[in-house]
Amino acid sequence: MNKILFLFTFFLTLNVQSQKLISGKITYVNESNIESVLEGVSVYWEDLSYGATSDFSGNYSIPSSASSNKLIFKFIGFKQDTIEIGDNKKYNHLMVVDNSQLDEVVVNKRKKTIQKSYFKTQNIINVSSDELLKAACCNISESFETNPSIDVSYSNAVTGVKQVKMLGLESPYLLITEENIPMIRGASQVYGLSFIPGTWVESMQITKGSGSVVNGFESISGQINVELKKPYSDNPLSVNVYSNNMGRNEINIHGNKKFNDKLSSGIYLHANKNSSINDNNNDGFLDQPTSKAFNLFNRWQYINPEKGTVSFLGVRYMKDDKVIGENTKDMVTIAPWKGEINTSRFDSNFKFGYVNASIPYQSLGLQMAFSKHDQNSFFGSRNYNINQNSFYSNIIYNSIIGNTLNKIKVGLNYSYDDFDELVDKNNFFTRIDKSIGGFFEYSYDSMDAISLVAGIRYDIHNNLGSFFTPRLHMRYQPYEKSVIRLSLGSGRKASNIFSENQNIFATGREIKRNNVLGKFYGLDPEKAFNYGISLRQGFFINNREGDITFDYYVTDFDNQVVVDWETQGELSFYNLNGKSFSKSLQIDLEYQILDNVLFKSTFKNYDVKKQYNSGFKQNPLTPKNRFFTNIEASTNENENGSKWKLDFTYNWIGNQRLPSHTSLIDFKGSSPSYNLINSQITRVFSNKFEIYIGGENIGGYTQKNPVLGGDDPFGTNFDTSLIYAPIHGALFYVGLRFNN
């Protein structure tokens, strides 16, 4: 603790030079004669080599120069401008298209729904709310179908829950945050993504690699951060209604009110229900659970620009009930295999930020969050209950060293988790995790060739011990449309073996683990190193812009909790005794075919292996190769805002190794490859109203015999966990959106 306080005090008292900061917003007039923001504009002083670039919102900031008062704005396809800077601190600038370049370059500034930056040091993908609209997106777990960086699959044949993977690793190795507050972890690991309605989301940031030390030590393969809509900027009223052919009906209503220029509040309501009995493969089990859910969120936002403060207060309650199991409609069985998963969750959070109006590069932020998560469930004759109470706080101070090229972040985290579990009727587990940590992060931000982010944190954990977590990200930009990124970092986590692997309970497998009363079920904590490289090259073909990206990441485990499905009728948990790694190669191609047609294609290769008791093997149910193609098109927008939008997504999923099971003997150890097609058509009538229709798995491909041993669901050969493909056939949906 003394070390952390020393570091915190030391960096708070750094002698930071006070410079005047010039800032503003850069815009241009698009083809619809509407003023829009412009990202990536180079801003620099006439006599200096360093400068800044405008961000996603068109904002820039640059320290004043003692030797020059001429500021240059430069961006390909636009006229280079030079303006003289006086005593003001804020200069907004309108860029003008350079018509002399139009024969060489077609500048199309139609804002992309998935954005990658040449100027960010970390490998971050920004996903806008418009991208989420391209899928049905009832919730976040269903929002990645059009995003090639995240893999989506079903975790078992009865619960209907989708799981996500990144860099070949399951979601527990991802840090999933809500506005940079850890959100999906512990008890909420399996179902948590489905508890965040897609209409509530303003944007998402997907970070590949170990991420930032600011957000904790648990990130191993990357981070998904979800930004929710803000009452101040969201529509006063929004309604989204959805229905599909499987019987799921859903409604989302947002209501926001501005009480004055500073105070706003919003109420967000989500409800869904599915009472239809679906057994399209006639295996006697429901393809999807019958369910009902209710989610209510109240959010307050206070902004005081004069004092440089902003704060948020949010309170949310969620209840979700699912019924799974055999289709008893035409059954005469006395004791059918049935189950229920009943979850309730309450959480609240408070965020406060202060920016020094006279020294805008100095800021202070505070985050606090509390959650209470209760799940009571049974699967046939098996029970699983988990209760988790959590508290999280984070204080962060931002400043510079000398000038705004050299930025620092320093702060403290505290987290508390209280777990209470019941497993299979008579096994009780309780645990309290407490940790406090301090972090320091230095970043060198430059529009020149090199930038970097280097961070280290020190944590004291009552069960994990005391440890350092180093992380480093570097960016090198040899040319204007070329960028190379490197990352290196470590992460560690406690494995919550039951909450993270709840598909075990929908099987007859016997659970085997170390019979030791250890802090983590008799198992050691997991620790891994992640390192990777990303290469991105922009190009122009036929006067249209495109880019190609190569990402290669490796995750090496020092220790891992091995989840062993290799023996039929058993599931074993044990510490790694040997090697375990995940190697991920992803190649992305993006090209603007026409002004309103964007083409994206991705190839992914995974080499994910670990040492099992039975040998060194490829991870089961992980495709070695995947191929993805997406085409996004729209018509030109009319004066009243009306237009058509089309989205088409094709996925090819390669072979997957299957654990041994007598019912899978025909596959000879691996699943067949298959194709998936999703599509959506949207008719926009105005900026207030639109309707959409779409389909998922339009080809209707399904896994044969997804429920193994279904003729004896209470026997040891019963297994619903070995899922490599969709369970249900084609899904079609229709919906409407209204904004006012």
XYZ file of C-alpha atoms in Angstrom:
740
model
C 0.000 0.000 0.000
C 2.832 2.416 0.858
C 4.343 1.851 -2.592
C 1.065 2.721 -4.300
C 0.532 5.871 -2.241
C 4.094 6.952 -2.939
C 3.642 6.545 -6.697
C 0.306 8.331 -6.642
C 1.638 11.284 -4.633
C 4.791 11.520 -6.720
C 3.022 11.817 -10.032
C 0.397 14.195 -8.709
C 3.166 16.594 -7.732
C 5.038 16.504 -11.031
C 6.213 19.935 -12.150
C 4.084 20.244 -15.282
C 4.845 23.233 -17.463
C 1.855 25.442 -18.151
C 1.337 26.071 -21.865
C -1.547 27.665 -23.685
C -3.458 24.970 -25.525
C -5.039 25.684 -28.919
C -8.082 23.527 -29.632
C -11.133 23.351 -31.857
C -13.243 21.286 -34.229
C -12.550 20.596 -37.914
C -15.463 20.213 -40.315
C -16.259 20.124 -44.038
C -19.409 20.419 -46.178
C -20.411 17.008 -47.559
C -22.173 16.129 -50.811
C -25.580 16.673 -49.147
C -24.527 20.252 -48.277
C -24.411 19.342 -44.577
C -21.502 20.353 -42.358
C -19.834 17.192 -40.987
C -16.822 16.491 -38.795
C -13.538 15.411 -40.382
C -11.250 12.858 -38.735
C -7.533 12.494 -39.384
C -6.661 16.090 -40.346
C -3.009 16.929 -39.660
C -2.608 20.084 -37.556
C 0.895 21.496 -36.978
C 2.913 24.692 -36.591
C 4.683 26.037 -39.653
C 8.171 25.788 -38.163
C 7.811 22.609 -36.074
C 7.755 18.901 -36.888
C 5.276 17.856 -34.218
C 1.562 18.470 -34.164
C -1.785 16.761 -33.704
C -4.571 15.053 -35.629
C -8.329 15.435 -35.385
C -10.164 12.565 -33.702
C -13.399 10.709 -34.540
C -15.402 13.792 -33.523
C -13.229 16.227 -35.510
C -11.664 17.671 -32.354
C -7.993 18.619 -32.103
C -5.721 20.204 -29.501
C -2.120 21.378 -29.816
C 0.205 23.305 -27.478
C 1.099 26.839 -28.522
C 4.426 27.572 -30.190
C 6.865 30.198 -28.959
C 8.397 30.621 -32.424
C 5.381 30.601 -34.741
C 1.778 31.779 -34.850
C 0.876 30.060 -38.141
C -1.129 26.849 -37.816
C -1.402 24.497 -40.810
C -4.373 22.191 -41.541
C -3.666 19.410 -44.041
C -5.729 16.467 -45.309
C -5.671 14.543 -48.574
C -8.360 15.695 -51.014
C -8.742 19.080 -49.301
C -6.993 22.404 -49.696
C -4.152 22.973 -47.262
C -4.908 25.961 -45.042
C -2.699 28.178 -42.911
C -4.230 30.487 -40.315
C -2.680 33.004 -37.949
C -3.308 32.366 -34.266
C -3.995 35.291 -31.966
C -4.918 35.472 -28.305
C -7.889 33.112 -28.559
C -7.588 29.510 -27.412
C -10.325 28.014 -29.580
C -10.235 27.876 -33.382
C -12.805 25.878 -35.331
C -11.874 25.328 -38.960
C -13.831 24.469 -42.123
C -11.873 22.441 -44.690
C -12.601 22.978 -48.407
C -12.446 20.213 -51.023
C -9.559 20.675 -53.472
C -11.242 20.330 -56.873
C -7.866 20.135 -58.598
C -7.348 16.694 -57.034
C -10.682 15.221 -58.083
C -9.220 13.592 -61.202
C -6.784 11.734 -59.007
C -8.778 11.060 -55.861
C -12.462 10.668 -55.089
C -12.938 11.832 -51.515
C -15.923 10.038 -50.028
C -16.564 11.085 -46.466
C -19.607 8.920 -45.847
C -19.003 7.995 -42.237
C -18.139 4.333 -41.787
C -19.972 2.314 -39.165
C -16.739 0.508 -38.205
C -13.744 2.819 -38.001
C -10.041 2.155 -37.718
C -7.622 4.991 -37.168
C -4.144 5.463 -38.573
C -3.346 7.743 -35.647
C -4.283 5.781 -32.521
C -1.390 4.015 -30.817
C -3.444 1.012 -29.724
C -5.212 -1.308 -32.152
C -8.745 -0.059 -31.461
C -11.813 -0.618 -33.627
C -14.625 1.876 -33.090
C -18.118 0.476 -33.728
C -20.940 3.007 -34.058
C -24.607 2.507 -33.218
C -25.338 2.449 -36.973
C -23.312 -0.755 -37.237
C -25.455 -2.350 -34.539
C -28.568 -1.584 -36.597
C -27.279 -3.830 -39.405
C -28.191 -6.896 -37.345
C -31.349 -7.595 -35.379
C -29.271 -6.709 -32.312
C -31.756 -7.503 -29.612
C -28.795 -7.430 -27.230
C -25.034 -7.070 -27.295
C -24.381 -10.816 -27.663
C -26.164 -10.617 -31.039
C -24.421 -7.445 -32.233
C -21.187 -8.975 -33.545
C -22.605 -10.896 -36.526
C -21.343 -8.195 -38.923
C -18.024 -7.641 -37.115
C -15.179 -9.959 -38.174
C -13.014 -9.261 -35.111
C -15.397 -11.134 -32.790
C -16.479 -14.761 -33.234
C -20.000 -15.725 -32.137
C -21.344 -19.223 -31.458
C -23.839 -21.071 -29.269
C -22.558 -22.463 -25.976
C -24.999 -25.401 -25.816
C -28.122 -26.872 -27.403
C -30.764 -25.806 -24.868
C -30.158 -22.337 -23.349
C -29.986 -20.336 -26.612
C -27.089 -18.278 -25.266
C -24.440 -16.979 -27.651
C -20.810 -16.811 -26.571
C -18.098 -14.572 -28.001
C -14.423 -15.206 -28.647
C -11.546 -12.978 -29.679
C -8.072 -14.017 -30.794
C -9.242 -17.631 -30.436
C -10.001 -17.337 -26.709
C -13.295 -17.430 -24.825
C -14.937 -14.352 -23.314
C -13.530 -14.818 -19.754
C -10.152 -13.769 -21.184
C -11.725 -10.555 -22.516
C -12.216 -7.521 -20.323
C -15.784 -6.395 -21.036
C -16.545 -2.949 -19.652
C -19.442 -0.523 -19.687
C -18.047 2.986 -20.075
C -14.716 1.632 -18.790
C -16.241 0.083 -15.661
C -15.822 -3.738 -15.525
C -19.264 -5.172 -16.223
C -19.383 -8.748 -17.576
C -17.453 -10.881 -15.105
C -17.989 -13.549 -12.484
C -21.667 -14.451 -12.155
C -22.637 -12.527 -15.308
C -19.939 -14.057 -17.519
C -22.215 -16.383 -19.540
C -25.454 -14.407 -19.821
C -24.260 -10.851 -19.152
C -23.926 -9.688 -22.762
C -27.557 -10.623 -23.391
C -28.590 -8.307 -20.538
C -27.470 -5.130 -22.390
C -30.078 -4.124 -25.016
C -28.571 -3.126 -28.335
C -30.678 0.028 -28.619
C -29.062 1.413 -25.460
C -25.610 1.418 -27.052
C -24.043 4.557 -28.499
C -20.791 2.912 -29.612
C -18.329 0.146 -28.810
C -14.542 0.113 -28.765
C -12.836 -3.213 -29.444
C -9.174 -3.343 -28.410
C -6.971 -6.195 -29.574
C -4.174 -7.207 -27.254
C -3.653 -6.642 -23.571
C -5.233 -3.165 -23.410
C -4.520 -0.371 -20.937
C -3.353 -0.707 -17.326
C -5.962 1.905 -16.369
C -8.783 -0.642 -16.577
C -7.239 -3.360 -14.429
C -5.136 -6.502 -14.699
C -7.706 -9.016 -16.027
C -7.526 -8.240 -19.751
C -5.596 -10.976 -21.582
C -6.834 -11.180 -25.190
C -8.404 -7.726 -25.408
C -11.185 -5.428 -24.286
C -14.719 -4.620 -25.404
C -15.957 -1.300 -24.051
C -19.634 -0.400 -24.414
C -20.620 3.274 -24.409
C -24.278 3.833 -23.544
C -26.430 6.614 -24.923
C -26.387 9.889 -23.005
C -29.595 11.722 -21.986
C -28.189 15.059 -23.176
C -27.514 13.896 -26.756
C -30.035 11.063 -27.224
C -33.408 11.630 -28.901
C -36.239 12.821 -26.614
C -38.224 9.727 -27.632
C -37.123 6.511 -29.342
C -39.118 3.343 -29.953
C -37.869 0.065 -31.420
C -40.243 -2.874 -31.944
C -39.027 -6.311 -33.080
C -40.620 -9.695 -33.829
C -39.281 -12.917 -35.365
C -40.668 -16.187 -36.693
C -39.424 -18.078 -33.604
C -41.963 -16.231 -31.458
C -39.677 -13.639 -29.881
C -41.258 -10.206 -29.458
C -39.424 -7.194 -28.111
C -39.928 -3.523 -27.399
C -37.454 -0.790 -26.481
C -38.512 2.689 -25.388
C -36.169 5.589 -24.571
C -37.432 8.815 -23.033
C -35.058 11.724 -22.377
C -35.655 15.184 -20.946
C -33.420 18.243 -20.676
C -34.415 20.156 -17.570
C -32.002 22.951 -18.472
C -28.672 23.412 -20.269
C -26.874 21.471 -17.553
C -29.192 18.735 -16.251
C -30.684 15.890 -18.300
C -32.284 12.563 -17.471
C -33.312 9.488 -19.412
C -35.426 6.395 -18.803
C -34.650 3.326 -20.912
C -37.059 0.396 -20.997
C -36.535 -3.014 -22.585
C -38.904 -5.981 -22.502
C -39.031 -9.225 -24.461
C -41.018 -12.433 -24.411
C -40.896 -15.749 -26.245
C -43.691 -18.183 -25.419
C -43.476 -20.256 -28.612
C -42.528 -23.933 -28.534
C -39.868 -24.550 -31.204
C -38.492 -28.015 -31.951
C -37.743 -27.781 -35.650
C -35.209 -30.635 -35.630
C -37.682 -32.956 -33.859
C -35.170 -34.170 -31.286
C -37.647 -33.712 -28.441
C -35.853 -30.666 -26.958
C -36.680 -26.985 -27.364
C -34.420 -25.296 -29.916
C -34.656 -22.112 -27.855
C -35.955 -21.547 -24.341
C -39.257 -19.902 -23.660
C -38.407 -16.687 -21.890
C -39.406 -13.283 -20.629
C -37.232 -10.377 -19.563
C -37.578 -6.855 -18.237
C -34.831 -4.234 -18.080
C -35.200 -0.684 -16.717
C -32.468 1.951 -16.605
C -32.653 5.504 -15.246
C -29.734 7.798 -16.034
C -28.914 11.358 -15.001
C -26.331 13.618 -16.643
C -25.024 16.952 -15.358
C -22.715 19.198 -17.387
C -21.195 22.489 -16.271
C -18.791 23.749 -18.983
C -17.979 26.921 -17.048
C -16.619 24.903 -14.133
C -15.310 22.070 -16.312
C -17.372 19.329 -14.648
C -19.504 16.476 -15.940
C -21.187 13.727 -13.946
C -23.420 10.705 -14.515
C -25.630 8.751 -12.143
C -27.305 5.533 -13.259
C -29.601 2.970 -11.616
C -30.709 -0.230 -13.351
C -32.814 -3.293 -12.583
C -33.050 -6.401 -14.736
C -35.006 -9.654 -14.463
C -34.666 -12.539 -16.905
C -36.440 -15.925 -16.746
C -35.811 -18.857 -19.084
C -37.433 -22.309 -19.321
C -35.437 -24.999 -21.117
C -35.630 -28.714 -21.745
C -37.756 -31.342 -23.406
C -40.782 -30.483 -25.488
C -43.565 -31.868 -23.317
C -46.373 -30.825 -25.650
C -46.897 -34.325 -27.076
C -45.000 -36.308 -24.442
C -46.313 -38.862 -22.001
C -43.053 -39.061 -20.029
C -43.674 -38.899 -16.299
C -40.421 -37.053 -15.530
C -39.232 -35.003 -18.522
C -35.862 -33.242 -18.488
C -36.679 -29.595 -17.754
C -34.833 -26.589 -16.435
C -35.138 -22.957 -15.441
C -32.646 -20.091 -15.320
C -33.957 -17.178 -13.257
C -31.743 -14.117 -12.957
C -32.210 -10.742 -11.313
C -29.652 -7.965 -11.203
C -29.458 -4.512 -9.685
C -26.614 -2.140 -10.381
C -25.822 1.520 -9.963
C -22.893 3.679 -10.966
C -21.610 7.203 -10.520
C -19.032 9.009 -12.641
C -17.530 12.436 -12.136
C -15.040 14.293 -14.299
C -13.283 17.606 -13.857
C -11.237 19.448 -16.483
C -9.230 22.501 -15.499
C -10.693 25.236 -17.723
C -7.465 27.254 -17.736
C -5.257 24.166 -18.153
C -7.431 21.766 -20.215
C -4.826 19.016 -20.360
C -5.229 18.466 -16.606
C -8.265 16.460 -15.542
C -9.497 14.290 -12.710
C -11.997 11.447 -12.977
C -13.852 9.300 -10.452
C -15.848 6.118 -11.139
C -17.860 4.070 -8.652
C -20.153 1.110 -9.295
C -22.145 -1.405 -7.257
C -23.950 -4.516 -8.491
C -25.984 -7.323 -6.971
C -26.421 -10.369 -9.217
C -28.611 -13.359 -8.271
C -29.093 -16.464 -10.416
C -31.133 -19.491 -9.370
C -31.253 -22.329 -11.869
C -31.758 -26.038 -12.322
C -30.988 -28.295 -15.273
C -32.864 -31.573 -14.962
C -31.697 -33.008 -11.646
C -28.742 -30.593 -11.343
C -28.736 -27.241 -9.570
C -26.611 -24.156 -9.932
C -27.168 -20.974 -7.918
C -24.808 -18.037 -7.707
C -25.033 -14.714 -5.879
C -22.427 -12.001 -6.369
C -22.164 -8.583 -4.737
C -19.561 -6.276 -6.248
C -18.145 -2.816 -5.675
C -15.669 -1.030 -7.935
C -14.012 2.380 -7.734
C -11.400 4.105 -9.834
C -9.769 7.528 -9.564
C -7.625 8.793 -12.416
C -5.575 11.949 -12.932
C -4.488 13.120 -16.415
C -1.783 15.649 -17.177
C 1.256 16.284 -19.368
C 5.023 16.449 -19.016
C 6.356 19.557 -20.729
C 3.845 19.621 -23.598
C 0.817 17.731 -24.871
C 2.993 15.278 -26.766
C 3.904 13.710 -23.419
C 0.802 12.675 -21.492
C 0.428 10.767 -18.253
C -2.339 8.966 -16.413
C -2.002 7.978 -12.787
C -4.565 6.575 -10.405
C -5.930 3.962 -8.021
C -8.453 1.097 -8.390
C -10.321 -0.758 -5.680
C -12.587 -3.750 -6.251
C -14.584 -6.056 -3.988
C -16.438 -9.249 -4.976
C -18.438 -11.531 -2.698
C -19.375 -14.905 -4.273
C -21.816 -17.484 -2.932
C -22.431 -20.626 -5.042
C -24.455 -23.832 -4.825
C -23.377 -26.614 -7.194
C -25.354 -29.859 -7.636
C -27.500 -29.570 -4.485
C -24.879 -30.095 -1.777
C -21.643 -28.353 -2.826
C -21.340 -24.841 -1.398
C -18.579 -22.410 -2.321
C -18.016 -18.938 -0.882
C -15.233 -16.505 -1.656
C -14.387 -12.842 -1.168
C -11.963 -11.136 -3.538
C -10.511 -7.752 -2.580
C -7.863 -5.838 -4.473
C -6.331 -2.390 -4.556
C -3.974 -1.272 -7.275
C -2.103 1.765 -8.506
C -1.221 2.476 -12.121
C 0.917 4.824 -14.158
C 0.644 5.218 -17.920
C 2.790 7.391 -20.168
C 1.868 8.158 -23.773
C 3.809 9.941 -26.462
C 1.253 11.302 -28.956
C 2.659 12.662 -32.171
C 1.503 13.059 -35.755
C 5.042 12.059 -36.710
C 6.134 8.515 -37.373
C 6.235 7.152 -33.808
C 3.885 7.142 -30.839
C 3.675 4.862 -27.821
C 1.726 4.025 -24.678
C 3.657 2.417 -21.813
C 2.010 1.507 -18.545
C 2.571 -0.436 -15.368
C 0.325 -1.235 -12.426
C 0.901 -2.809 -9.031
C -1.940 -4.684 -7.338
C -2.418 -6.167 -3.897
C -5.048 -8.932 -3.956
C -6.122 -10.965 -0.937
C -6.176 -14.212 -2.973
C -3.881 -13.546 -5.940
C -1.113 -11.910 -3.911
C 0.904 -8.848 -4.954
C 2.108 -8.444 -8.526
C 3.095 -6.038 -11.301
C 1.345 -5.822 -14.680
C 3.364 -4.176 -17.492
C 1.905 -3.228 -20.885
C 3.347 -1.520 -23.954
C 1.840 -0.338 -27.250
C 3.808 1.255 -30.095
C 2.805 2.782 -33.418
C 5.022 3.529 -36.404
C 3.646 5.359 -39.442
C 6.218 5.374 -42.268
C 3.772 6.877 -44.788
C 0.476 8.753 -44.621
C -1.625 5.642 -45.317
C 0.628 3.045 -43.660
C 0.779 2.107 -40.003
C 2.510 -0.600 -37.971
C 1.458 -1.356 -34.402
C 3.129 -3.508 -31.762
C 1.743 -4.542 -28.391
C 2.998 -6.516 -25.410
C 1.489 -7.106 -22.005
C 0.512 -9.520 -19.281
C -2.760 -10.285 -17.561
C -4.075 -12.591 -14.882
C -7.418 -13.690 -13.509
C -9.112 -16.026 -11.091
C -11.022 -18.744 -12.904
C -14.649 -18.964 -11.789
C -14.955 -22.485 -13.123
C -18.695 -22.994 -12.609
C -20.074 -19.584 -13.576
C -17.849 -19.509 -16.683
C -18.776 -23.064 -17.758
C -22.477 -23.349 -17.005
C -22.997 -25.582 -20.052
C -21.674 -28.415 -17.862
C -24.986 -28.477 -15.984
C -26.953 -29.306 -19.154
C -25.048 -32.596 -19.373
C -24.761 -35.827 -17.433
C -20.999 -35.400 -17.046
C -19.422 -35.911 -13.652
C -17.408 -32.906 -12.463
C -13.851 -33.726 -11.443
C -11.403 -31.290 -9.882
C -8.655 -31.148 -7.284
C -10.098 -32.186 -3.925
C -8.274 -29.349 -2.231
C -9.880 -26.496 -0.335
C -7.967 -23.802 -2.197
C -8.853 -20.169 -2.769
C -10.073 -20.883 -6.302
C -11.651 -24.343 -6.054
C -8.219 -25.812 -5.376
C -6.805 -24.264 -8.574
C -4.108 -21.681 -9.216
C -4.912 -18.307 -10.821
C -4.432 -17.932 -14.569
C -1.618 -15.844 -16.004
C -0.708 -15.119 -19.621
C 1.364 -12.865 -21.874
C -0.089 -11.414 -25.056
C 1.986 -9.893 -27.835
C 1.132 -8.973 -31.391
C 1.699 -6.921 -34.508
C -0.758 -5.113 -36.763
C 0.011 -3.796 -40.257
C -2.422 -1.551 -42.129
C -1.942 -0.184 -45.641
C -4.341 2.181 -47.379
C -4.640 2.358 -51.161
C -6.610 3.867 -54.046
C -7.909 1.809 -56.986
C -10.001 3.447 -59.699
C -9.966 6.615 -57.611
C -11.630 4.860 -54.672
C -10.263 4.274 -51.203
C -9.537 0.947 -49.555
C -7.184 -0.652 -47.056
C -5.782 -4.017 -46.071
C -4.866 -5.011 -42.510
C -2.767 -7.903 -41.172
C -3.140 -8.734 -37.467
C -1.087 -11.439 -35.787
C -1.375 -12.027 -32.034
C 0.000 -14.683 -29.709
C -1.202 -15.473 -26.188
C 1.139 -17.647 -24.101
C -0.130 -19.008 -20.793
C 2.168 -19.359 -17.805
C -0.726 -21.051 -16.070
C -4.233 -21.870 -17.201
C -7.152 -23.734 -15.724
C -7.687 -26.549 -18.217
C -11.353 -27.329 -18.909
C -11.118 -30.928 -20.116
C -14.062 -32.336 -22.116
C -11.981 -35.158 -23.614
C -13.433 -38.053 -21.588
C -17.049 -38.977 -22.266
C -19.210 -38.620 -19.165
C -16.651 -36.446 -17.347
C -15.550 -32.822 -17.142
C -12.241 -32.180 -15.408
C -10.699 -28.950 -14.127
C -6.963 -28.907 -13.416
C -3.923 -26.661 -13.620
C -1.896 -26.558 -16.809
C 1.094 -28.895 -16.856
C 2.825 -27.992 -20.083
C 2.262 -25.511 -22.889
C -0.865 -23.571 -23.805
C -1.078 -20.896 -26.476
C -3.371 -19.180 -28.935
C -2.037 -17.847 -32.242
C -4.393 -15.684 -34.262
C -3.924 -14.397 -37.814
C -6.518 -12.044 -39.303
C -6.394 -10.413 -42.749
C -8.963 -7.686 -43.469
C -9.700 -6.131 -46.858
C -11.975 -3.110 -47.183
C -12.808 -1.267 -50.399
C -15.347 1.397 -51.372
C -16.698 -0.190 -54.583
C -19.107 2.684 -55.260
C -20.015 5.850 -53.387
C -22.742 3.971 -51.511
C -21.343 0.433 -51.613
C -18.696 -0.759 -49.133
C -17.092 -4.211 -49.437
C -15.348 -5.941 -46.523
C -13.731 -9.361 -46.417
C -11.757 -11.187 -43.726
C -9.789 -14.404 -43.435
C -8.892 -15.768 -39.991
C -6.650 -18.625 -38.954
C -6.385 -19.939 -35.391
C -3.825 -22.234 -33.844
C -5.074 -22.794 -30.284
C -3.493 -25.686 -28.417
C -2.881 -26.794 -24.865
C -1.551 -29.720 -22.882
C -4.332 -32.013 -21.670
C -3.875 -35.061 -19.487
C -4.471 -37.072 -22.655
C -1.939 -35.155 -24.778
C -1.107 -31.888 -26.528
C -4.204 -31.040 -28.587
C -6.027 -28.380 -30.536
C -8.767 -26.705 -28.503
C -12.136 -28.320 -29.216
C -14.954 -26.425 -30.932
C -12.583 -23.778 -32.311
C -12.556 -23.440 -36.135
C -9.039 -23.414 -37.504
C -10.114 -21.224 -40.425
C -12.925 -18.727 -40.962
C -13.890 -16.523 -43.884
C -16.138 -13.456 -43.718
C -17.610 -11.111 -46.339
C -19.884 -8.120 -45.808
C -21.461 -5.774 -48.345
C -23.097 -2.586 -47.138
C -25.110 -0.554 -49.659
C -27.626 2.281 -49.715
C -29.400 4.541 -52.153
C -28.851 8.284 -52.197
C -30.710 10.147 -49.507
C -33.685 12.217 -50.668
C -34.516 15.700 -49.406
C -36.833 14.294 -46.730
C -34.122 11.868 -45.568
C -35.682 8.761 -47.136
C -33.531 5.990 -48.618
C -33.023 2.220 -48.819
C -30.254 0.368 -46.968
C -29.018 -3.180 -47.585
C -26.597 -5.289 -45.605
C -25.379 -8.762 -46.620
C -23.036 -10.954 -44.550
C -21.515 -14.306 -45.489
C -19.583 -16.516 -43.053
C -17.708 -19.715 -43.799
C -16.778 -21.687 -40.674
C -14.129 -24.375 -41.062
C -13.679 -27.734 -39.372
C -13.593 -27.938 -35.581
C -12.073 -30.672 -33.453
C -14.690 -32.557 -31.438
C -14.070 -34.301 -28.117
C -14.663 -38.039 -28.096
C -18.300 -39.156 -27.817
C -19.942 -42.351 -29.099
C -22.749 -40.333 -30.717
C -20.184 -38.360 -32.770
C -18.237 -41.324 -34.121
C -19.393 -40.628 -37.695
C -17.513 -37.305 -37.732
C -14.111 -38.964 -37.162
C -13.003 -36.326 -34.670
C -13.969 -33.102 -36.443
C -17.091 -31.272 -37.528
C -17.953 -30.469 -41.142
C -17.461 -26.924 -42.418
C -20.552 -24.884 -43.199
C -21.861 -21.545 -44.502
C -24.018 -18.882 -42.866
C -25.820 -16.018 -44.597
C -27.394 -13.030 -42.844
C -29.055 -10.079 -44.525
C -31.179 -7.040 -43.724
C -33.120 -4.490 -45.773
C -34.136 -1.182 -44.209
C -36.540 1.358 -45.624
C -35.842 4.778 -44.147
C -38.881 7.009 -44.635
C -37.399 9.992 -42.804
C -34.928 10.751 -40.047
C -37.735 9.835 -37.639
C -39.166 6.573 -38.960
C -37.897 3.391 -40.608
C -38.841 -0.275 -40.929
C -36.529 -3.233 -41.388
C -36.769 -6.898 -42.343
C -33.984 -9.428 -42.199
C -32.867 -12.977 -41.854
C -30.185 -14.943 -40.024
C -28.870 -18.316 -41.168
C -30.958 -17.842 -44.306
C -29.628 -21.097 -45.776
C -31.064 -22.954 -42.793
C -27.924 -24.930 -41.880
C -28.248 -26.765 -38.554
C -26.171 -29.205 -36.567
C -27.384 -32.763 -36.783
C -28.095 -34.431 -33.456
C -27.116 -31.488 -31.199
C -28.497 -33.219 -28.086
C -26.410 -36.325 -27.479
C -27.902 -39.131 -25.429
C -31.295 -37.434 -25.496
C -33.087 -40.771 -25.123
C -31.708 -40.947 -21.555
C -31.361 -37.313 -20.401
C -30.586 -38.298 -16.803
C -27.765 -40.644 -17.836
C -24.026 -39.948 -17.975
C -23.947 -39.918 -21.811
C -26.421 -37.023 -22.018
C -24.617 -33.978 -23.457
C -25.826 -30.689 -24.959
C -22.453 -28.905 -24.852
C -20.717 -30.150 -28.024
C -22.135 -27.498 -30.344
C -20.320 -26.457 -33.525
C -23.212 -24.990 -35.610
C -26.641 -23.340 -35.238
C -29.410 -25.317 -33.554
C -32.397 -23.651 -35.199
C -32.921 -23.128 -38.918
C -33.521 -19.875 -40.754
C -34.671 -16.994 -38.580
C -36.601 -14.089 -40.101
C -37.553 -10.871 -38.365
C -39.293 -7.556 -38.893
C -39.160 -4.354 -36.898
C -39.595 -0.606 -36.837
C -37.702 2.329 -35.376
C -39.137 5.699 -34.439
C -37.117 8.681 -33.222
C -38.458 12.068 -32.280
